[in-house]
mmCIF file of C-alpha atoms in Angstrom:
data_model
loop_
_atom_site.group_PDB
_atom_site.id
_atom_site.type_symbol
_atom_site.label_atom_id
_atom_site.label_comp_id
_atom_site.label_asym_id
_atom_site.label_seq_id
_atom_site.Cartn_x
_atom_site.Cartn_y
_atom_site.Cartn_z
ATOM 1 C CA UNK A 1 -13.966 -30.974 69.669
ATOM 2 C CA UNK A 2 -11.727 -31.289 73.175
ATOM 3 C CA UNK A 3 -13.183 -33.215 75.517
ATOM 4 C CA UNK A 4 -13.594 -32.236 79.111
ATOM 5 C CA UNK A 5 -14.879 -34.598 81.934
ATOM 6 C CA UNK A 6 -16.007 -34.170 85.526
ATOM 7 C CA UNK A 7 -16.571 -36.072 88.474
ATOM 8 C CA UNK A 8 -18.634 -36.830 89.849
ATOM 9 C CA UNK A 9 -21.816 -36.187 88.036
ATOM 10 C CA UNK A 10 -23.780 -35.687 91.248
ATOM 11 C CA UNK A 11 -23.223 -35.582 94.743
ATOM 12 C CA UNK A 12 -25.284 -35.338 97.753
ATOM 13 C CA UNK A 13 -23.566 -34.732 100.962
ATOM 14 C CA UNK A 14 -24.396 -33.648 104.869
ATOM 15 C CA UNK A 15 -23.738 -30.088 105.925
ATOM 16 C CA UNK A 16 -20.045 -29.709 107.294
ATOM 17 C CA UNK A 17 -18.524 -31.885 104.973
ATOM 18 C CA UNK A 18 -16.378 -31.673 102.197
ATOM 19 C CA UNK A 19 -16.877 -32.400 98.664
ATOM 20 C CA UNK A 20 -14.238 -32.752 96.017
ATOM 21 C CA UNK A 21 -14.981 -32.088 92.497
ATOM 22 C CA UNK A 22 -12.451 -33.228 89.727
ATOM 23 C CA UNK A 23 -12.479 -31.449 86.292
ATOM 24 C CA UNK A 24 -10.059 -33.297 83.253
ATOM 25 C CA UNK A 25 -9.235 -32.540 79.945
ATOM 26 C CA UNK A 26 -9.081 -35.659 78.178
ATOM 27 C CA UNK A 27 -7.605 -35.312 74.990
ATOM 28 C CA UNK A 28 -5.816 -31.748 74.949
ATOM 29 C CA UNK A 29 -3.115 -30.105 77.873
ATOM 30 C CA UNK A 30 -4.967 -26.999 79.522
ATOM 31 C CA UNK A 31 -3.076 -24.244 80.631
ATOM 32 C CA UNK A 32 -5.836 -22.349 82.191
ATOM 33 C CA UNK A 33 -9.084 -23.941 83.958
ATOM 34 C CA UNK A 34 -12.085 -22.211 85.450
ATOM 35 C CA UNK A 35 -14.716 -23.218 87.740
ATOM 36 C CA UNK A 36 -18.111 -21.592 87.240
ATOM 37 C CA UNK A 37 -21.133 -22.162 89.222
ATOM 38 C CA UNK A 38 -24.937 -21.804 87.657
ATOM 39 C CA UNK A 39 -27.941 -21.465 89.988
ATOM 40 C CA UNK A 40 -31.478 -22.610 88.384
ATOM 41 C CA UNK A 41 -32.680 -20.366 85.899
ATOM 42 C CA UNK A 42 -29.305 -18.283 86.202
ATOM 43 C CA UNK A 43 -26.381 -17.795 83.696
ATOM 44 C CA UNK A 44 -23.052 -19.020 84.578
ATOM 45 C CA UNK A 45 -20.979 -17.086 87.169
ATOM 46 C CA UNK A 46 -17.368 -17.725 86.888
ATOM 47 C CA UNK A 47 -15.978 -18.469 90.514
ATOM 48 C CA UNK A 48 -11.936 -18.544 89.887
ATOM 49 C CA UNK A 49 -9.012 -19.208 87.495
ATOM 50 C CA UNK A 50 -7.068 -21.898 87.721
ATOM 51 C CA UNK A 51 -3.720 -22.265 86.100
ATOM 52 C CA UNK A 52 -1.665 -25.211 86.015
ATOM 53 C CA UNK A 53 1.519 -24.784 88.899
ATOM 54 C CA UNK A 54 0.211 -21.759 90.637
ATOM 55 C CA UNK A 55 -2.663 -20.341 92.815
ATOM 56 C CA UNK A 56 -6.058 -19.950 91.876
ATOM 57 C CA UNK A 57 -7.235 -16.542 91.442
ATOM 58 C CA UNK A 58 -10.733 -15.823 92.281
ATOM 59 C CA UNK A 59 -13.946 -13.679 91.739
ATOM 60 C CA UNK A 60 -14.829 -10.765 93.782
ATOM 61 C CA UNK A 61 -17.651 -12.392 96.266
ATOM 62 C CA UNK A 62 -15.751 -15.540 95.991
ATOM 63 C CA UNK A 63 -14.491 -17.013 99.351
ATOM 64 C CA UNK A 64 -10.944 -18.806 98.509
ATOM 65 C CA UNK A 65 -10.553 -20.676 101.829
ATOM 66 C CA UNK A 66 -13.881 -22.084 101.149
ATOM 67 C CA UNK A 67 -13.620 -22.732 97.499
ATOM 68 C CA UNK A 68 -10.416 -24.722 97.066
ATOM 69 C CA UNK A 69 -8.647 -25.375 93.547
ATOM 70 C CA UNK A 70 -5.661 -27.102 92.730
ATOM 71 C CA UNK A 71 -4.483 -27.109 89.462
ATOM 72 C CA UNK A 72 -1.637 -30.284 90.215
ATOM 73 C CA UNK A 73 -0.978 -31.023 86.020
ATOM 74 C CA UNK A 74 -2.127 -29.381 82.585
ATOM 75 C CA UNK A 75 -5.015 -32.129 82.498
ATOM 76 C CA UNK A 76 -6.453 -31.670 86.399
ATOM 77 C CA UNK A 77 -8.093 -29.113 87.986
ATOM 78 C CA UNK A 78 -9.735 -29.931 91.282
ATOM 79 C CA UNK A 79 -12.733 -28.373 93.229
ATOM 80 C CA UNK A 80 -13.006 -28.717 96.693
ATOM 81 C CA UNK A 81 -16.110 -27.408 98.854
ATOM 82 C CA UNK A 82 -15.111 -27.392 102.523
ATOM 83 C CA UNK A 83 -17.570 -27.299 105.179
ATOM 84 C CA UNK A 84 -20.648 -27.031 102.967
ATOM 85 C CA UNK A 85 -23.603 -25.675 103.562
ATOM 86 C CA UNK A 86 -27.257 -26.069 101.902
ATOM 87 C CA UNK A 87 -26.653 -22.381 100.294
ATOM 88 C CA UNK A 88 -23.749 -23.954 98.884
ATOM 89 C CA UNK A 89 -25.877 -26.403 96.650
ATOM 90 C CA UNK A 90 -25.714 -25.193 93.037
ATOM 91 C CA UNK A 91 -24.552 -26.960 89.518
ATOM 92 C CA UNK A 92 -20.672 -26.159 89.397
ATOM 93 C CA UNK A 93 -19.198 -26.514 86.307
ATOM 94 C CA UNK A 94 -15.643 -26.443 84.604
ATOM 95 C CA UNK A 95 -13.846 -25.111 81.447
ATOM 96 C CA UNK A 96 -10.629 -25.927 79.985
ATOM 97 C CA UNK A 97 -8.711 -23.795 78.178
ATOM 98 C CA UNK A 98 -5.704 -25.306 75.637
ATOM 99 C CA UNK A 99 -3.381 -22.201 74.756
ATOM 100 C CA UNK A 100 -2.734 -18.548 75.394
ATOM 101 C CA UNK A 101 -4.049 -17.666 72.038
ATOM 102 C CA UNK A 102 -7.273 -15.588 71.594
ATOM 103 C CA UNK A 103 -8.077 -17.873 68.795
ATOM 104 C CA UNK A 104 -8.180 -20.820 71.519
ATOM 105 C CA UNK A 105 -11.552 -21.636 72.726
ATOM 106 C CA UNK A 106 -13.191 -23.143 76.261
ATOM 107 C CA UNK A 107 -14.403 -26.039 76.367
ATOM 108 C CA UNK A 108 -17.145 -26.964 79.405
ATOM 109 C CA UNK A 109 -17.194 -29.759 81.493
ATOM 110 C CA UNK A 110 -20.990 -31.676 82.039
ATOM 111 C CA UNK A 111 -21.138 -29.777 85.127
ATOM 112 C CA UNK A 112 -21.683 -31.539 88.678
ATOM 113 C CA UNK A 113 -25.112 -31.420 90.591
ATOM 114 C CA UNK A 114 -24.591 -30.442 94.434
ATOM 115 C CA UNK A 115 -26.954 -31.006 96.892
ATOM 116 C CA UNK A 116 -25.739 -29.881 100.715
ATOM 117 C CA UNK A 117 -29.194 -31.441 102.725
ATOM 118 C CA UNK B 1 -15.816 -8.955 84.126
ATOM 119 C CA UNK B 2 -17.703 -7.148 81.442
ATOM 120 C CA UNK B 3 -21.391 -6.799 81.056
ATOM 121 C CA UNK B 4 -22.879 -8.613 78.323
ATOM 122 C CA UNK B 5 -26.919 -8.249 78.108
ATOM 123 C CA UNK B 6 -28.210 -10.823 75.984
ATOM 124 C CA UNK B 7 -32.053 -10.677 74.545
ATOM 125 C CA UNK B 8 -34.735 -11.662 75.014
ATOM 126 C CA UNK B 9 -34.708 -13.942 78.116
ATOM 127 C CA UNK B 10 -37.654 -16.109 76.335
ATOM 128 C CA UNK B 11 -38.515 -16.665 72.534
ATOM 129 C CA UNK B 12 -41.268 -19.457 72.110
ATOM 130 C CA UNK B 13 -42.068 -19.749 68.143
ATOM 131 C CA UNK B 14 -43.200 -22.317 66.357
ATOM 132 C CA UNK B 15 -42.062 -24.804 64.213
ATOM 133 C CA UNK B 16 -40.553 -23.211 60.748
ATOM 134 C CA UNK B 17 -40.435 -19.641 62.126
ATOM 135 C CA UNK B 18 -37.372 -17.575 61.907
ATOM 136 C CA UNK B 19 -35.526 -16.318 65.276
ATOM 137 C CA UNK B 20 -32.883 -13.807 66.456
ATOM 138 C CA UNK B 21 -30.978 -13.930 69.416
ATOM 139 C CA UNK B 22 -28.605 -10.256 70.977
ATOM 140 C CA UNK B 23 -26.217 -10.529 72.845
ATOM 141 C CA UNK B 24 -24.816 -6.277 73.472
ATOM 142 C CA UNK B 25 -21.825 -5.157 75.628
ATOM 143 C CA UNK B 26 -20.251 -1.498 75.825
ATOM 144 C CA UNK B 27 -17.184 -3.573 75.920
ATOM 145 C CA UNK B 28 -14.710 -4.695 73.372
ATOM 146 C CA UNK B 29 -13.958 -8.392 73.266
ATOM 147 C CA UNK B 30 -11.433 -10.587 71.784
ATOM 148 C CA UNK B 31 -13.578 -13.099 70.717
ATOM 149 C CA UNK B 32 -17.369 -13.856 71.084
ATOM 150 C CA UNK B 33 -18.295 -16.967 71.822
ATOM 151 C CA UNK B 34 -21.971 -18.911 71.316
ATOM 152 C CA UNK B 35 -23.164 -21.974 73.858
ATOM 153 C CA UNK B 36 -26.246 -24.413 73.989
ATOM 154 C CA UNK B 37 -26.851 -25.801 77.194
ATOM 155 C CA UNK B 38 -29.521 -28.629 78.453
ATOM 156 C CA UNK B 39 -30.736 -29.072 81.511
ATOM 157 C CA UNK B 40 -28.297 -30.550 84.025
ATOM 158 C CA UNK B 41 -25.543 -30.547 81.463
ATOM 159 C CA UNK B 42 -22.712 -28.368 80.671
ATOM 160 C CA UNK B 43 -22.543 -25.730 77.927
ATOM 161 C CA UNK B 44 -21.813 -27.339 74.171
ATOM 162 C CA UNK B 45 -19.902 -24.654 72.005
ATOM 163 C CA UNK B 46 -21.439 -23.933 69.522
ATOM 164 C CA UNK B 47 -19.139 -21.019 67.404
ATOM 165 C CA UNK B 48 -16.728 -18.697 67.913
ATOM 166 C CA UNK B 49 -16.368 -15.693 66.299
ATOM 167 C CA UNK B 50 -13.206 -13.260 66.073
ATOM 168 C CA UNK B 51 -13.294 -10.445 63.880
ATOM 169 C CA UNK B 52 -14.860 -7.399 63.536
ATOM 170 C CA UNK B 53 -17.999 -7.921 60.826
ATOM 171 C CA UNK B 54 -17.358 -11.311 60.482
ATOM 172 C CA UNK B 55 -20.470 -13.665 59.755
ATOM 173 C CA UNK B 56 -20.536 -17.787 60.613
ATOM 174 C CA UNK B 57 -23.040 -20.136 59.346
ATOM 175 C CA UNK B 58 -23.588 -23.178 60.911
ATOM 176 C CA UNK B 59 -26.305 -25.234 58.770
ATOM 177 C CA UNK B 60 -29.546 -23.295 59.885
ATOM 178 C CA UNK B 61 -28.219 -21.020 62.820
ATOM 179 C CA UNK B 62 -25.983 -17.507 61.079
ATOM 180 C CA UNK B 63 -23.879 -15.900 63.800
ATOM 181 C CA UNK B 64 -22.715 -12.710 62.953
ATOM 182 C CA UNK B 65 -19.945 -10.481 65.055
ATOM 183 C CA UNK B 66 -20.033 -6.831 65.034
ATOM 184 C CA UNK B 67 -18.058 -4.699 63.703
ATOM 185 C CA UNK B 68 -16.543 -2.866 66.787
ATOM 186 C CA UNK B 69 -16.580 -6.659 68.412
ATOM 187 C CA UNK B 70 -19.322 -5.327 71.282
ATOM 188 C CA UNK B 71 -21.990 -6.844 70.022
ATOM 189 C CA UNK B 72 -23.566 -10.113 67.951
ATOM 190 C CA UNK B 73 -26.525 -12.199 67.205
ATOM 191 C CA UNK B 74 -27.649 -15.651 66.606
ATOM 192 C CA UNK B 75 -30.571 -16.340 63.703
ATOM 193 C CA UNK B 76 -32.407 -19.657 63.469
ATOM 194 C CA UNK B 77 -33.895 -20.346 60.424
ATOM 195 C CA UNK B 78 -36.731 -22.713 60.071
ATOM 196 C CA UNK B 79 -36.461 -23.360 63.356
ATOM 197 C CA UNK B 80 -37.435 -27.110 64.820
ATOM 198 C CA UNK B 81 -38.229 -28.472 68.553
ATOM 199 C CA UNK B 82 -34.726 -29.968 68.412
ATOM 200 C CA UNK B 83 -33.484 -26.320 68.569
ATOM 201 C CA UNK B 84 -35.100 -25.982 72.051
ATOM 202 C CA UNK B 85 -32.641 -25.176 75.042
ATOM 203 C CA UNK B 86 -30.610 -21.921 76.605
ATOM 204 C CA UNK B 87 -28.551 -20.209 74.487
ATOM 205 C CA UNK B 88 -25.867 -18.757 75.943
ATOM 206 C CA UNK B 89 -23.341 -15.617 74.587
ATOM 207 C CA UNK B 90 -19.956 -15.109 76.301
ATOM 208 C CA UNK B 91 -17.289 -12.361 75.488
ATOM 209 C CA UNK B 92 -13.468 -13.236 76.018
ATOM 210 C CA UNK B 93 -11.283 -10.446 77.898
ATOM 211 C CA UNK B 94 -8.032 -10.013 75.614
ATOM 212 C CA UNK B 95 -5.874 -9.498 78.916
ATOM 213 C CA UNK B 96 -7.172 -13.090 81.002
ATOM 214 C CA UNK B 97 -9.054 -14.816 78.952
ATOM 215 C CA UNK B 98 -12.295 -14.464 81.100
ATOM 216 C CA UNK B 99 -15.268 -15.433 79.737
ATOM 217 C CA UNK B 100 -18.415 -13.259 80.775
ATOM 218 C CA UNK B 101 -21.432 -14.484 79.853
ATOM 219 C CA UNK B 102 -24.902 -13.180 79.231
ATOM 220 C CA UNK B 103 -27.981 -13.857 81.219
ATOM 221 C CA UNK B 104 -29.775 -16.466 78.418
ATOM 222 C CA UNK B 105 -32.238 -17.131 75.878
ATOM 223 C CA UNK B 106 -34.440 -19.854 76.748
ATOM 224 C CA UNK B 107 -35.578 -20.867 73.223
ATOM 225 C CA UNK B 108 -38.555 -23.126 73.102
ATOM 226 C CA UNK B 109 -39.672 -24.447 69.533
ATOM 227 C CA UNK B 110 -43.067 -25.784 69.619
ATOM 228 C CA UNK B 111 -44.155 -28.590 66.879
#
């Protein structure tokens, strides 16, 4: 199947700062991308749509100027926590997405571990 | 996003025994879609399933799509401890390709 990577695996980080999260499709072009985020014990909660050339669209709930995605080529999506906070720690994880088909599927990322101390 | 309630949230059995995982939506969906996930990693796919009625076998696990596309379930039979882990159902939305997922089904096989 496609392969998607992400990096990095884990980060830990001070509150205020910002983290940057990088989500690629290795072997396949994605047109779409989307960033989830999974809390322990939860189900995954999709956070926004990314689509290669244009702006993210996000969840309800879902700040956008907090939450940054850019979506720079069909094999990059980026994730970029500003100013984090402890609340903010959480697995995030990404999906890649080849075609506009129905009969294309997602394919997830490993996730990244944040911890906000 | 659409509401997909997935059942149970916790099916221990032991090793051999038969399982059955629901996943239930008043919603229609394009295509349902079937994840395993491990601790601290990212969701593996495990089948997807697009029309109406239509049944998937993948060695011991049968996935099965209904026939209005709002519903399906996952059987494990004979199942073994290397079945263990959260399964996870997701519908995809026709119009953006969304994918809501349900809540879980933290399988554990015991040997």
């Amino acid at each position: 199947g496609a392969v998607v990577s992400q990096h990095p695996s884990r980060v830990i980080c001070k509150s205020g700062t910002s983290v940057k999260i990088e989500c690629r499709s290795l072997d396949f072009q994605a047109t779409t991308m989307f960033w989830y985020r999974q809390f322990p014990k939860q189900s995954l909660m999709l956070m926004a749509t990314s689509n290669e050339g244009s702006k993210a669209t996000y969840e309800q709930g879902v700040e956008k100027d907090k939450f940054l995605i850019n979506h720079a080529s069909l094999t990059l999506s980026t994730l970029t926590v500003t100013s984090a906070h402890p609340e903010d720690s959480s697995f995030y994880i990404c999906s890649a997405r080849e075609g506009l088909s129905s009969y294309n599927e997602q394919f997830f990322g490993p996730g990244t571990r944040l911890t906000v101390l | 996003t659409q509401l997909l309630e997935q059942s149970p949230q916790f099916l221990s059995i032991q090793e051999g025994e038969n399982l059955t995982v629901y996943c239930n939506s008043s919603s229609v969906f394009s295509s349902l879609q079937w994840y395993r996930q491990e601790p601290g990693e990212g969701p593996v796919l495990l089948v997807t399933v697009v029309t109406g009625g239509e049944v998937k076998k993948l060695k011991r696990l049968t996935f099965q799509f209904g026939d209005a596309r709002k519903d399906s379930s996952l059987h494990i039979t004979a199942a073994q401890p290397g079945d263990t882990g959260l399964y996870l159902c997701a519908g995809e939305d026709s119009n953006d390709y969304k994918l809501s997922f349900g809540a879980g089904t933290t399988v554990t096989v015991r040997a």
